[in-house]
Amino acid sequence: MYSFRKGEKNRKHPKHLLLLILGGGLVGVLAMVSGVFAFSPFSPPLTIAAAKVAVHCFPVKDMEQKAECYRVRISNLFPEFPVSDIFRVIAFGQTYDVALVDCHFIAHRIGEVAVAANRNTWPELVKDESATALCSYGFVHGVTIAAYDHNGLSDAEVQKEMPKFKEACDVDGRNLRDSCLHALGHMMYYITGGDVARSLTYCDQAVTLREGEGNVFTANRRCYTGTMMMLFFSFIDPDWEETTRYVLNRDTVQTFCESLKKDTYVGACMRASWPLFDDVVTKPGGVDTFCKGQPDVAETEWCYAKIFVALAWKNVNNPAHMALLCEATSASRRESCYLNAAREYLAGGGGRSAVQESGALCGLSGDEVIREKCLKGIVQGGGRYESKGSHGRVGYCAHLPEALRSVCMDQENQ
């Protein structure tokens, strides 16, 4: 790539630099991109690379095609630029294009590309994931998905690798650990060649519970969820041929889930099957209907929490509709709906839009007590990011109302 180190004038005026690089593009797009990147916080080479991505992807009208354009072209910035710089580009672009807000699968692809260079480095790459949750930890998902050949490993091979699995998610930051454990479930699915029963037993073997993780929302359940999702979400891994050996539908899924015997396995399977019942759970009151069939109280609690999260993910840009779904659920579950949905909004990253969107959602509750608890949950969420005083924590808390910032900064690490 052309170096601009010798061109002091160009370094001072990236707008002119971009006009040279991007000349020949559509006038409107060119003007927009030039304006956006005129005061880019990046180095000249990264500015140019990011602008090229914008010129190719921003004008695409179809949202799915646009998302795919970003997924491929942004991930192709690696290895010329480090992962941290690539995520800075994404965060910068989110202000200008809503297609970058839900960047989870873009981050998937970045993780896959990064680990492909040397699969043995995957445990270290997991720890490189940002604790501020940009793109809902898609990077760590991509790393774990692509770390092993999807043809599967023998049990002897799995046992040889087990120390890596046990240590991989021993990371700081509650959000990162939870997401890593979930991604580990995806990995267990792949290393068994899609054998669900075997995958779940490896989750139990690989996940060591920490103090305080023995309640309903346990770490091993997060691994189960990652495994079971593979049966019902064909888009989780768009770069690999679907490996599932099971053909499930509404009529067969309950029998299949119950064949897994253990209540925690059955519950994980049944709640992960919600895409088969999308028309049910997306209707007001539908979550109550869907979660009735869980094997016990603990699995029922997990079901509600995870479906509320799923609905928030589907309505990440529509808090008004998410609030409508929360208000339509049973009164005893309304608080859980708002709290879990707000947390999912925050999972997109600790930046201004995520914090403000989650706060806006809380404000839509018709119950003052729920509004206050929901907002308190956002404040407490600061403890799920980086340590006190860290850049990530400061950045997160800065986007809360001024009266709550100091409380957020003082949250204990989770």
mmCIF file of C-alpha atoms in Angstrom:
data_model
loop_
_atom_site.group_PDB
_atom_site.id
_atom_site.type_symbol
_atom_site.label_atom_id
_atom_site.label_comp_id
_atom_site.label_asym_id
_atom_site.label_seq_id
_atom_site.Cartn_x
_atom_site.Cartn_y
_atom_site.Cartn_z
ATOM 1 C CA MET A 1 0.000 0.000 0.000
ATOM 2 C CA TYR A 2 1.193 3.519 -0.783
ATOM 3 C CA SER A 3 2.877 5.143 2.197
ATOM 4 C CA PHE A 4 1.909 8.684 3.164
ATOM 5 C CA ARG A 5 4.649 9.182 5.716
ATOM 6 C CA LYS A 6 6.553 11.413 3.306
ATOM 7 C CA GLY A 7 3.520 13.538 2.462
ATOM 8 C CA GLU A 8 2.970 15.903 5.336
ATOM 9 C CA LYS A 9 0.276 17.708 3.406
ATOM 10 C CA ASN A 10 -1.654 14.497 2.782
ATOM 11 C CA ARG A 11 -1.356 13.409 6.384
ATOM 12 C CA LYS A 12 -2.851 16.693 7.507
ATOM 13 C CA HIS A 13 -5.697 16.513 4.985
ATOM 14 C CA PRO A 14 -7.046 12.953 4.776
ATOM 15 C CA LYS A 15 -10.074 14.278 2.932
ATOM 16 C CA HIS A 16 -7.908 15.094 -0.087
ATOM 17 C CA LEU A 17 -6.155 11.760 0.303
ATOM 18 C CA LEU A 18 -9.485 9.956 0.143
ATOM 19 C CA LEU A 19 -10.546 11.851 -2.933
ATOM 20 C CA LEU A 20 -7.455 10.555 -4.701
ATOM 21 C CA ILE A 21 -8.005 6.979 -3.589
ATOM 22 C CA LEU A 22 -11.723 6.848 -4.162
ATOM 23 C CA GLY A 23 -11.935 8.885 -7.348
ATOM 24 C CA GLY A 24 -14.274 7.304 -9.866
ATOM 25 C CA GLY A 25 -16.897 6.186 -7.337
ATOM 26 C CA LEU A 26 -20.422 7.509 -7.236
ATOM 27 C CA VAL A 27 -20.376 11.201 -6.441
ATOM 28 C CA GLY A 28 -22.864 10.992 -3.596
ATOM 29 C CA VAL A 29 -21.164 8.048 -1.912
ATOM 30 C CA LEU A 30 -17.782 9.629 -2.419
ATOM 31 C CA ALA A 31 -18.877 12.853 -0.795
ATOM 32 C CA MET A 32 -20.420 11.000 2.128
ATOM 33 C CA VAL A 33 -17.376 8.812 2.732
ATOM 34 C CA SER A 34 -14.988 11.734 2.346
ATOM 35 C CA GLY A 35 -16.972 13.709 4.896
ATOM 36 C CA VAL A 36 -17.167 10.865 7.369
ATOM 37 C CA PHE A 37 -13.470 10.080 7.214
ATOM 38 C CA ALA A 38 -12.245 13.672 6.899
ATOM 39 C CA PHE A 39 -11.409 13.694 10.594
ATOM 40 C CA SER A 40 -10.735 9.996 10.989
ATOM 41 C CA PRO A 41 -9.082 8.966 14.277
ATOM 42 C CA PHE A 42 -7.116 6.285 12.425
ATOM 43 C CA SER A 43 -3.729 6.216 10.744
ATOM 44 C CA PRO A 44 -3.750 7.143 7.026
ATOM 45 C CA PRO A 45 -3.421 3.494 5.858
ATOM 46 C CA LEU A 46 -6.277 2.350 8.096
ATOM 47 C CA THR A 47 -8.370 5.380 7.085
ATOM 48 C CA ILE A 48 -7.973 4.487 3.420
ATOM 49 C CA ALA A 49 -8.728 0.804 4.001
ATOM 50 C CA ALA A 50 -11.862 1.644 6.012
ATOM 51 C CA ALA A 51 -13.013 4.128 3.397
ATOM 52 C CA LYS A 52 -12.670 1.505 0.663
ATOM 53 C CA VAL A 53 -14.926 -0.786 2.660
ATOM 54 C CA ALA A 54 -17.484 2.004 3.053
ATOM 55 C CA VAL A 55 -17.486 2.823 -0.657
ATOM 56 C CA HIS A 56 -18.179 -0.798 -1.574
ATOM 57 C CA CYS A 57 -20.727 -1.612 1.129
ATOM 58 C CA PHE A 58 -22.580 1.533 2.176
ATOM 59 C CA PRO A 59 -24.462 2.007 -1.152
ATOM 60 C CA VAL A 60 -25.815 -1.573 -1.159
ATOM 61 C CA LYS A 61 -29.593 -1.332 -0.766
ATOM 62 C CA ASP A 62 -30.443 -4.881 0.298
ATOM 63 C CA MET A 63 -29.648 -5.166 4.010
ATOM 64 C CA GLU A 64 -28.625 -8.821 3.871
ATOM 65 C CA GLN A 65 -26.298 -8.172 0.961
ATOM 66 C CA LYS A 66 -24.897 -5.140 2.739
ATOM 67 C CA ALA A 67 -24.240 -7.167 5.898
ATOM 68 C CA GLU A 68 -22.466 -9.806 3.826
ATOM 69 C CA CYS A 69 -20.390 -7.128 2.113
ATOM 70 C CA TYR A 70 -19.244 -5.779 5.467
ATOM 71 C CA ARG A 71 -18.649 -9.280 6.823
ATOM 72 C CA VAL A 72 -16.275 -10.175 4.021
ATOM 73 C CA ARG A 73 -14.532 -6.867 3.438
ATOM 74 C CA ILE A 74 -14.021 -5.906 7.074
ATOM 75 C CA SER A 75 -12.606 -9.323 7.971
ATOM 76 C CA ASN A 76 -10.275 -9.041 4.982
ATOM 77 C CA LEU A 77 -8.553 -6.132 6.751
ATOM 78 C CA PHE A 78 -6.792 -8.855 8.767
ATOM 79 C CA PRO A 79 -3.827 -9.539 8.883
ATOM 80 C CA GLU A 80 -2.762 -6.188 7.420
ATOM 81 C CA PHE A 81 -4.317 -4.552 10.487
ATOM 82 C CA PRO A 82 -4.594 -6.025 14.009
ATOM 83 C CA VAL A 83 -7.939 -7.156 15.387
ATOM 84 C CA SER A 84 -8.092 -4.201 17.776
ATOM 85 C CA ASP A 85 -7.860 -1.729 14.877
ATOM 86 C CA ILE A 86 -10.515 -3.587 12.898
ATOM 87 C CA PHE A 87 -12.942 -3.314 15.790
ATOM 88 C CA ARG A 88 -12.192 0.383 16.097
ATOM 89 C CA VAL A 89 -13.308 0.723 12.486
ATOM 90 C CA ILE A 90 -16.551 -1.123 13.232
ATOM 91 C CA ALA A 91 -17.277 1.037 16.282
ATOM 92 C CA PHE A 92 -16.602 4.189 14.233
ATOM 93 C CA GLY A 93 -18.850 3.030 11.405
ATOM 94 C CA GLN A 94 -21.785 2.136 13.649
ATOM 95 C CA THR A 95 -22.547 5.835 14.025
ATOM 96 C CA TYR A 96 -23.073 6.167 10.280
ATOM 97 C CA ASP A 97 -24.619 2.890 9.144
ATOM 98 C CA VAL A 98 -27.212 0.893 11.082
ATOM 99 C CA ALA A 99 -26.085 -2.233 9.216
ATOM 100 C CA LEU A 100 -22.971 -2.233 11.406
ATOM 101 C CA VAL A 101 -24.865 -2.124 14.698
ATOM 102 C CA ASP A 102 -25.608 -5.850 14.691
ATOM 103 C CA CYS A 103 -22.031 -6.828 13.842
ATOM 104 C CA HIS A 104 -21.954 -10.207 15.591
ATOM 105 C CA PHE A 105 -21.428 -12.222 12.424
ATOM 106 C CA ILE A 106 -18.886 -9.760 11.091
ATOM 107 C CA ALA A 107 -16.919 -10.438 14.266
ATOM 108 C CA HIS A 108 -17.467 -14.180 13.762
ATOM 109 C CA ARG A 109 -15.719 -13.932 10.445
ATOM 110 C CA ILE A 110 -12.837 -11.893 11.900
ATOM 111 C CA GLY A 111 -12.307 -14.580 14.532
ATOM 112 C CA GLU A 112 -12.381 -17.329 11.922
ATOM 113 C CA VAL A 113 -9.831 -15.524 9.749
ATOM 114 C CA ALA A 114 -7.574 -14.799 12.727
ATOM 115 C CA VAL A 115 -7.506 -18.383 13.981
ATOM 116 C CA ALA A 116 -7.034 -19.820 10.496
ATOM 117 C CA ALA A 117 -3.505 -18.394 10.475
ATOM 118 C CA ASN A 118 -2.556 -20.724 13.352
ATOM 119 C CA ARG A 119 -5.198 -22.892 14.969
ATOM 120 C CA ASN A 120 -2.999 -23.663 17.960
ATOM 121 C CA THR A 121 -3.279 -20.053 19.095
ATOM 122 C CA TRP A 122 -7.040 -20.160 19.691
ATOM 123 C CA PRO A 123 -6.862 -20.041 23.536
ATOM 124 C CA GLU A 124 -4.749 -16.878 23.338
ATOM 125 C CA LEU A 125 -7.079 -15.331 20.781
ATOM 126 C CA VAL A 126 -10.044 -15.916 23.094
ATOM 127 C CA LYS A 127 -8.326 -13.764 25.682
ATOM 128 C CA ASP A 128 -7.793 -11.024 23.098
ATOM 129 C CA GLU A 129 -11.540 -10.480 22.843
ATOM 130 C CA SER A 130 -12.587 -7.044 24.035
ATOM 131 C CA ALA A 131 -14.221 -7.025 27.449
ATOM 132 C CA THR A 132 -16.490 -4.199 26.292
ATOM 133 C CA ALA A 133 -18.647 -6.647 24.308
ATOM 134 C CA LEU A 134 -18.522 -4.957 20.914
ATOM 135 C CA CYS A 135 -20.447 -7.133 18.445
ATOM 136 C CA SER A 136 -21.789 -9.335 21.246
ATOM 137 C CA TYR A 137 -18.509 -11.237 21.482
ATOM 138 C CA GLY A 138 -18.791 -12.539 17.955
ATOM 139 C CA PHE A 139 -15.002 -12.651 17.703
ATOM 140 C CA VAL A 140 -14.611 -15.297 20.392
ATOM 141 C CA HIS A 141 -17.417 -17.281 18.777
ATOM 142 C CA GLY A 142 -15.644 -17.234 15.445
ATOM 143 C CA VAL A 143 -12.367 -18.296 17.017
ATOM 144 C CA THR A 144 -13.874 -21.287 18.779
ATOM 145 C CA ILE A 145 -15.934 -22.329 15.776
ATOM 146 C CA ALA A 146 -12.933 -22.436 13.450
ATOM 147 C CA ALA A 147 -10.293 -23.768 15.839
ATOM 148 C CA TYR A 148 -10.751 -27.449 14.946
ATOM 149 C CA ASP A 149 -11.590 -29.462 11.876
ATOM 150 C CA HIS A 150 -15.348 -29.929 11.721
ATOM 151 C CA ASN A 151 -15.040 -33.613 10.842
ATOM 152 C CA GLY A 152 -14.711 -34.228 14.566
ATOM 153 C CA LEU A 153 -12.172 -35.651 16.999
ATOM 154 C CA SER A 154 -12.021 -39.052 18.640
ATOM 155 C CA ASP A 155 -12.564 -39.224 22.388
ATOM 156 C CA ALA A 156 -8.837 -39.817 22.875
ATOM 157 C CA GLU A 157 -8.085 -36.673 20.861
ATOM 158 C CA VAL A 158 -10.653 -34.687 22.848
ATOM 159 C CA GLN A 159 -9.149 -35.811 26.152
ATOM 160 C CA LYS A 160 -5.730 -34.711 24.945
ATOM 161 C CA GLU A 161 -7.133 -31.240 24.225
ATOM 162 C CA MET A 162 -9.303 -31.077 27.352
ATOM 163 C CA PRO A 163 -6.804 -29.002 29.396
ATOM 164 C CA LYS A 164 -7.119 -26.264 26.745
ATOM 165 C CA PHE A 165 -10.905 -26.394 26.952
ATOM 166 C CA LYS A 166 -10.831 -26.133 30.738
ATOM 167 C CA GLU A 167 -8.538 -23.110 30.707
ATOM 168 C CA ALA A 168 -9.917 -21.251 27.690
ATOM 169 C CA CYS A 169 -12.719 -19.443 29.526
ATOM 170 C CA ASP A 170 -10.756 -18.683 32.680
ATOM 171 C CA VAL A 171 -10.886 -15.007 31.774
ATOM 172 C CA ASP A 172 -11.677 -11.763 33.568
ATOM 173 C CA GLY A 173 -14.943 -9.970 32.933
ATOM 174 C CA ARG A 174 -18.273 -11.676 33.531
ATOM 175 C CA ASN A 175 -19.622 -10.917 30.076
ATOM 176 C CA LEU A 176 -16.548 -12.275 28.333
ATOM 177 C CA ARG A 177 -16.549 -15.445 30.439
ATOM 178 C CA ASP A 178 -20.238 -16.080 29.787
ATOM 179 C CA SER A 179 -19.790 -15.569 26.056
ATOM 180 C CA CYS A 180 -16.700 -17.748 25.992
ATOM 181 C CA LEU A 181 -18.576 -20.566 27.719
ATOM 182 C CA HIS A 182 -21.382 -20.243 25.205
ATOM 183 C CA ALA A 183 -18.877 -20.332 22.349
ATOM 184 C CA LEU A 184 -17.246 -23.365 23.937
ATOM 185 C CA GLY A 185 -20.567 -25.136 23.436
ATOM 186 C CA HIS A 186 -20.349 -24.424 19.711
ATOM 187 C CA MET A 187 -16.839 -25.876 19.772
ATOM 188 C CA MET A 188 -17.980 -29.055 21.550
ATOM 189 C CA TYR A 189 -20.548 -29.551 18.804
ATOM 190 C CA TYR A 190 -17.919 -29.344 16.100
ATOM 191 C CA ILE A 191 -15.277 -31.535 17.738
ATOM 192 C CA THR A 192 -17.838 -34.320 18.036
ATOM 193 C CA GLY A 193 -18.920 -34.014 14.434
ATOM 194 C CA GLY A 194 -22.347 -32.861 15.556
ATOM 195 C CA ASP A 195 -23.024 -35.571 18.158
ATOM 196 C CA VAL A 196 -25.204 -33.631 20.604
ATOM 197 C CA ALA A 197 -25.249 -36.127 23.483
ATOM 198 C CA ARG A 198 -21.467 -36.444 23.422
ATOM 199 C CA SER A 199 -21.060 -32.671 23.121
ATOM 200 C CA LEU A 200 -23.088 -32.036 26.262
ATOM 201 C CA THR A 201 -21.019 -34.458 28.319
ATOM 202 C CA TYR A 202 -17.869 -32.665 27.163
ATOM 203 C CA CYS A 203 -19.428 -29.389 28.357
ATOM 204 C CA ASP A 204 -19.718 -30.915 31.817
ATOM 205 C CA GLN A 205 -16.125 -32.044 31.677
ATOM 206 C CA ALA A 206 -14.701 -28.795 30.314
ATOM 207 C CA VAL A 207 -16.530 -26.265 32.481
ATOM 208 C CA THR A 208 -15.259 -25.744 36.003
ATOM 209 C CA LEU A 209 -17.729 -23.747 38.049
ATOM 210 C CA ARG A 210 -16.500 -20.767 39.996
ATOM 211 C CA GLU A 211 -17.868 -19.708 43.345
ATOM 212 C CA GLY A 212 -21.336 -18.276 42.884
ATOM 213 C CA GLU A 213 -21.942 -20.019 39.560
ATOM 214 C CA GLY A 214 -23.892 -22.887 41.051
ATOM 215 C CA ASN A 215 -27.300 -21.223 40.802
ATOM 216 C CA VAL A 216 -29.883 -21.507 38.037
ATOM 217 C CA PHE A 217 -27.781 -19.567 35.542
ATOM 218 C CA THR A 218 -24.747 -21.831 35.762
ATOM 219 C CA ALA A 219 -21.714 -21.789 33.533
ATOM 220 C CA ASN A 220 -22.248 -25.318 32.219
ATOM 221 C CA ARG A 221 -25.762 -24.375 31.086
ATOM 222 C CA ARG A 222 -24.211 -21.661 28.927
ATOM 223 C CA CYS A 223 -22.083 -24.309 27.247
ATOM 224 C CA TYR A 224 -25.179 -26.493 26.703
ATOM 225 C CA THR A 225 -26.928 -23.556 25.027
ATOM 226 C CA GLY A 226 -24.029 -23.067 22.626
ATOM 227 C CA THR A 227 -24.167 -26.737 21.660
ATOM 228 C CA MET A 228 -27.924 -26.965 21.234
ATOM 229 C CA MET A 229 -28.190 -23.795 19.176
ATOM 230 C CA MET A 230 -26.305 -25.516 16.385
ATOM 231 C CA LEU A 231 -29.346 -27.673 15.643
ATOM 232 C CA PHE A 232 -31.695 -24.767 15.152
ATOM 233 C CA PHE A 233 -29.624 -21.860 13.815
ATOM 234 C CA SER A 234 -28.218 -22.691 10.401
ATOM 235 C CA PHE A 235 -26.817 -19.157 10.121
ATOM 236 C CA ILE A 236 -24.488 -19.504 13.135
ATOM 237 C CA ASP A 237 -21.653 -20.608 10.898
ATOM 238 C CA PRO A 238 -22.364 -19.392 7.349
ATOM 239 C CA ASP A 239 -18.917 -20.329 6.016
ATOM 240 C CA TRP A 240 -19.232 -24.053 6.776
ATOM 241 C CA GLU A 241 -21.558 -26.684 5.456
ATOM 242 C CA GLU A 242 -24.260 -27.508 7.977
ATOM 243 C CA THR A 243 -23.146 -30.593 9.877
ATOM 244 C CA THR A 244 -26.251 -31.480 11.845
ATOM 245 C CA ARG A 245 -27.261 -35.128 11.658
ATOM 246 C CA TYR A 246 -30.719 -34.399 13.029
ATOM 247 C CA VAL A 247 -33.813 -33.298 11.134
ATOM 248 C CA LEU A 248 -36.142 -31.738 13.666
ATOM 249 C CA ASN A 249 -39.506 -30.053 13.382
ATOM 250 C CA ARG A 250 -42.327 -29.089 15.717
ATOM 251 C CA ASP A 251 -43.671 -32.619 15.793
ATOM 252 C CA THR A 252 -40.373 -34.375 16.559
ATOM 253 C CA VAL A 253 -38.350 -31.934 18.634
ATOM 254 C CA GLN A 254 -39.849 -32.715 22.050
ATOM 255 C CA THR A 255 -39.265 -36.459 21.663
ATOM 256 C CA PHE A 256 -35.697 -35.804 20.579
ATOM 257 C CA CYS A 257 -35.025 -33.457 23.484
ATOM 258 C CA GLU A 258 -36.478 -35.864 26.019
ATOM 259 C CA SER A 259 -34.210 -38.620 24.666
ATOM 260 C CA LEU A 260 -31.262 -36.692 26.139
ATOM 261 C CA LYS A 261 -32.555 -37.800 29.580
ATOM 262 C CA LYS A 262 -30.807 -35.355 31.931
ATOM 263 C CA ASP A 263 -33.110 -32.449 32.862
ATOM 264 C CA THR A 264 -30.489 -29.793 32.146
ATOM 265 C CA TYR A 265 -29.861 -31.326 28.702
ATOM 266 C CA VAL A 266 -33.565 -31.617 27.943
ATOM 267 C CA GLY A 267 -34.174 -28.034 29.012
ATOM 268 C CA ALA A 268 -31.296 -26.720 26.907
ATOM 269 C CA CYS A 269 -32.615 -28.559 23.877
ATOM 270 C CA MET A 270 -36.201 -27.391 24.284
ATOM 271 C CA ARG A 271 -35.419 -23.721 24.818
ATOM 272 C CA ALA A 272 -32.940 -23.703 21.910
ATOM 273 C CA SER A 273 -35.717 -24.978 19.638
ATOM 274 C CA TRP A 274 -37.521 -21.632 19.699
ATOM 275 C CA PRO A 275 -36.757 -20.854 16.008
ATOM 276 C CA LEU A 276 -39.150 -23.695 15.155
ATOM 277 C CA PHE A 277 -41.778 -21.750 17.106
ATOM 278 C CA ASP A 278 -40.811 -18.262 15.994
ATOM 279 C CA ASP A 279 -44.405 -17.345 15.192
ATOM 280 C CA VAL A 280 -45.378 -18.307 18.745
ATOM 281 C CA VAL A 281 -42.692 -16.545 20.799
ATOM 282 C CA THR A 282 -42.840 -13.336 18.746
ATOM 283 C CA LYS A 283 -46.521 -12.816 19.509
ATOM 284 C CA PRO A 284 -47.576 -11.027 22.702
ATOM 285 C CA GLY A 285 -47.755 -13.628 25.473
ATOM 286 C CA GLY A 286 -46.109 -16.288 23.326
ATOM 287 C CA VAL A 287 -43.131 -16.782 25.640
ATOM 288 C CA ASP A 288 -45.467 -18.022 28.385
ATOM 289 C CA THR A 289 -46.855 -20.593 25.971
ATOM 290 C CA PHE A 290 -43.440 -21.726 24.754
ATOM 291 C CA CYS A 291 -41.837 -22.162 28.199
ATOM 292 C CA LYS A 292 -44.627 -24.293 29.675
ATOM 293 C CA GLY A 293 -43.028 -27.599 28.690
ATOM 294 C CA GLN A 294 -39.738 -27.319 30.578
ATOM 295 C CA PRO A 295 -38.781 -30.282 32.806
ATOM 296 C CA ASP A 296 -38.429 -28.378 36.108
ATOM 297 C CA VAL A 297 -38.511 -24.948 37.743
ATOM 298 C CA ALA A 298 -34.836 -24.178 37.112
ATOM 299 C CA GLU A 299 -35.093 -24.957 33.404
ATOM 300 C CA THR A 300 -38.256 -22.859 33.196
ATOM 301 C CA GLU A 301 -36.353 -19.888 34.628
ATOM 302 C CA TRP A 302 -33.618 -20.415 32.054
ATOM 303 C CA CYS A 303 -36.185 -20.685 29.292
ATOM 304 C CA TYR A 304 -37.776 -17.337 30.053
ATOM 305 C CA ALA A 305 -34.416 -15.592 30.395
ATOM 306 C CA LYS A 306 -33.023 -16.956 27.139
ATOM 307 C CA ILE A 307 -36.167 -16.319 25.082
ATOM 308 C CA PHE A 308 -36.345 -12.732 26.324
ATOM 309 C CA VAL A 309 -32.716 -12.343 25.236
ATOM 310 C CA ALA A 310 -33.524 -13.854 21.839
ATOM 311 C CA LEU A 311 -36.455 -11.497 21.347
ATOM 312 C CA ALA A 312 -34.290 -8.516 22.276
ATOM 313 C CA TRP A 313 -31.744 -9.642 19.701
ATOM 314 C CA LYS A 314 -34.491 -9.776 17.075
ATOM 315 C CA ASN A 315 -35.697 -6.317 18.129
ATOM 316 C CA VAL A 316 -32.334 -4.661 18.767
ATOM 317 C CA ASN A 317 -33.395 -1.663 16.683
ATOM 318 C CA ASN A 318 -37.010 -1.645 17.844
ATOM 319 C CA PRO A 319 -37.233 -1.123 21.632
ATOM 320 C CA ALA A 320 -40.878 -0.087 21.332
ATOM 321 C CA HIS A 321 -41.864 -3.514 20.004
ATOM 322 C CA MET A 322 -39.665 -5.236 22.588
ATOM 323 C CA ALA A 323 -41.474 -3.308 25.314
ATOM 324 C CA LEU A 324 -44.800 -4.387 23.800
ATOM 325 C CA LEU A 325 -43.747 -8.038 24.111
ATOM 326 C CA CYS A 326 -42.611 -7.496 27.703
ATOM 327 C CA GLU A 327 -45.862 -5.811 28.643
ATOM 328 C CA ALA A 328 -47.857 -8.672 27.092
ATOM 329 C CA THR A 329 -46.098 -11.426 29.031
ATOM 330 C CA SER A 330 -47.403 -12.621 32.395
ATOM 331 C CA ALA A 331 -47.103 -10.031 35.157
ATOM 332 C CA SER A 332 -44.693 -12.174 37.167
ATOM 333 C CA ARG A 333 -42.289 -12.312 34.213
ATOM 334 C CA ARG A 334 -42.377 -8.698 33.105
ATOM 335 C CA GLU A 335 -39.424 -7.612 35.210
ATOM 336 C CA SER A 336 -37.337 -10.502 33.876
ATOM 337 C CA CYS A 337 -38.260 -9.520 30.343
ATOM 338 C CA TYR A 338 -37.067 -5.940 30.701
ATOM 339 C CA LEU A 339 -33.905 -6.873 32.594
ATOM 340 C CA ASN A 340 -32.834 -9.575 30.152
ATOM 341 C CA ALA A 341 -33.732 -7.511 27.122
ATOM 342 C CA ALA A 342 -31.791 -4.509 28.429
ATOM 343 C CA ARG A 343 -28.801 -6.747 29.062
ATOM 344 C CA GLU A 344 -28.980 -8.041 25.504
ATOM 345 C CA TYR A 345 -29.024 -4.470 24.192
ATOM 346 C CA LEU A 346 -25.872 -3.855 26.218
ATOM 347 C CA ALA A 347 -24.288 -6.982 24.736
ATOM 348 C CA GLY A 348 -23.780 -5.059 21.507
ATOM 349 C CA GLY A 349 -21.041 -3.126 23.304
ATOM 350 C CA GLY A 350 -20.565 -0.632 26.096
ATOM 351 C CA GLY A 351 -20.762 2.378 23.785
ATOM 352 C CA ARG A 352 -23.206 5.245 23.823
ATOM 353 C CA SER A 353 -25.851 3.713 21.557
ATOM 354 C CA ALA A 354 -25.994 0.437 23.485
ATOM 355 C CA VAL A 355 -26.286 2.107 26.888
ATOM 356 C CA GLN A 356 -28.797 4.670 25.672
ATOM 357 C CA GLU A 357 -30.930 2.111 23.840
ATOM 358 C CA SER A 358 -31.097 -0.120 26.910
ATOM 359 C CA GLY A 359 -32.024 2.873 29.062
ATOM 360 C CA ALA A 360 -34.720 3.857 26.592
ATOM 361 C CA LEU A 361 -36.138 0.341 26.765
ATOM 362 C CA CYS A 362 -36.279 0.484 30.567
ATOM 363 C CA GLY A 363 -38.167 3.759 30.345
ATOM 364 C CA LEU A 364 -40.935 2.149 28.297
ATOM 365 C CA SER A 365 -42.116 -0.039 31.164
ATOM 366 C CA GLY A 366 -45.484 0.960 32.565
ATOM 367 C CA ASP A 367 -44.358 -0.022 36.075
ATOM 368 C CA GLU A 368 -42.201 2.454 37.993
ATOM 369 C CA VAL A 369 -40.611 -0.306 40.095
ATOM 370 C CA ILE A 370 -39.599 -2.235 36.963
ATOM 371 C CA ARG A 371 -38.238 0.938 35.370
ATOM 372 C CA GLU A 372 -36.033 1.592 38.392
ATOM 373 C CA LYS A 373 -34.822 -2.018 38.630
ATOM 374 C CA CYS A 374 -34.112 -2.117 34.939
ATOM 375 C CA LEU A 375 -32.053 1.068 35.104
ATOM 376 C CA LYS A 376 -30.266 -0.256 38.184
ATOM 377 C CA GLY A 377 -29.427 -3.364 36.181
ATOM 378 C CA ILE A 378 -27.755 -1.190 33.537
ATOM 379 C CA VAL A 379 -25.710 0.545 36.253
ATOM 380 C CA GLN A 380 -24.699 -2.794 37.757
ATOM 381 C CA GLY A 381 -23.796 -3.938 34.264
ATOM 382 C CA GLY A 382 -20.667 -1.830 34.582
ATOM 383 C CA GLY A 383 -19.252 -4.538 36.809
ATOM 384 C CA ARG A 384 -19.599 -7.062 34.022
ATOM 385 C CA TYR A 385 -17.137 -5.171 31.864
ATOM 386 C CA GLU A 386 -13.578 -4.270 32.727
ATOM 387 C CA SER A 387 -12.029 -3.523 36.125
ATOM 388 C CA LYS A 388 -12.682 -0.360 38.080
ATOM 389 C CA GLY A 389 -10.945 2.616 36.546
ATOM 390 C CA SER A 390 -10.230 0.831 33.282
ATOM 391 C CA HIS A 391 -10.836 2.461 29.920
ATOM 392 C CA GLY A 392 -13.693 0.069 29.200
ATOM 393 C CA ARG A 393 -15.455 0.783 32.494
ATOM 394 C CA VAL A 394 -15.051 4.534 32.131
ATOM 395 C CA GLY A 395 -16.382 4.394 28.578
ATOM 396 C CA TYR A 396 -19.407 2.379 29.650
ATOM 397 C CA CYS A 397 -20.353 4.483 32.662
ATOM 398 C CA ALA A 398 -19.839 7.777 30.830
ATOM 399 C CA HIS A 399 -22.980 7.168 28.772
ATOM 400 C CA LEU A 400 -25.266 6.866 31.805
ATOM 401 C CA PRO A 401 -27.071 9.866 33.314
ATOM 402 C CA GLU A 402 -24.573 11.913 35.312
ATOM 403 C CA ALA A 403 -26.181 11.050 38.653
ATOM 404 C CA LEU A 404 -25.481 7.341 38.088
ATOM 405 C CA ARG A 405 -21.932 7.447 36.735
ATOM 406 C CA SER A 406 -20.060 7.302 40.037
ATOM 407 C CA VAL A 407 -22.214 4.393 41.222
ATOM 408 C CA CYS A 408 -21.457 2.597 37.969
ATOM 409 C CA MET A 409 -17.714 3.192 38.342
ATOM 410 C CA ASP A 410 -17.812 1.732 41.867
ATOM 411 C CA GLN A 411 -19.476 -1.537 40.855
ATOM 412 C CA GLU A 412 -17.544 -4.581 42.003
ATOM 413 C CA ASN A 413 -15.998 -6.667 39.252
ATOM 414 C CA GLN A 414 -18.170 -9.626 38.318
#
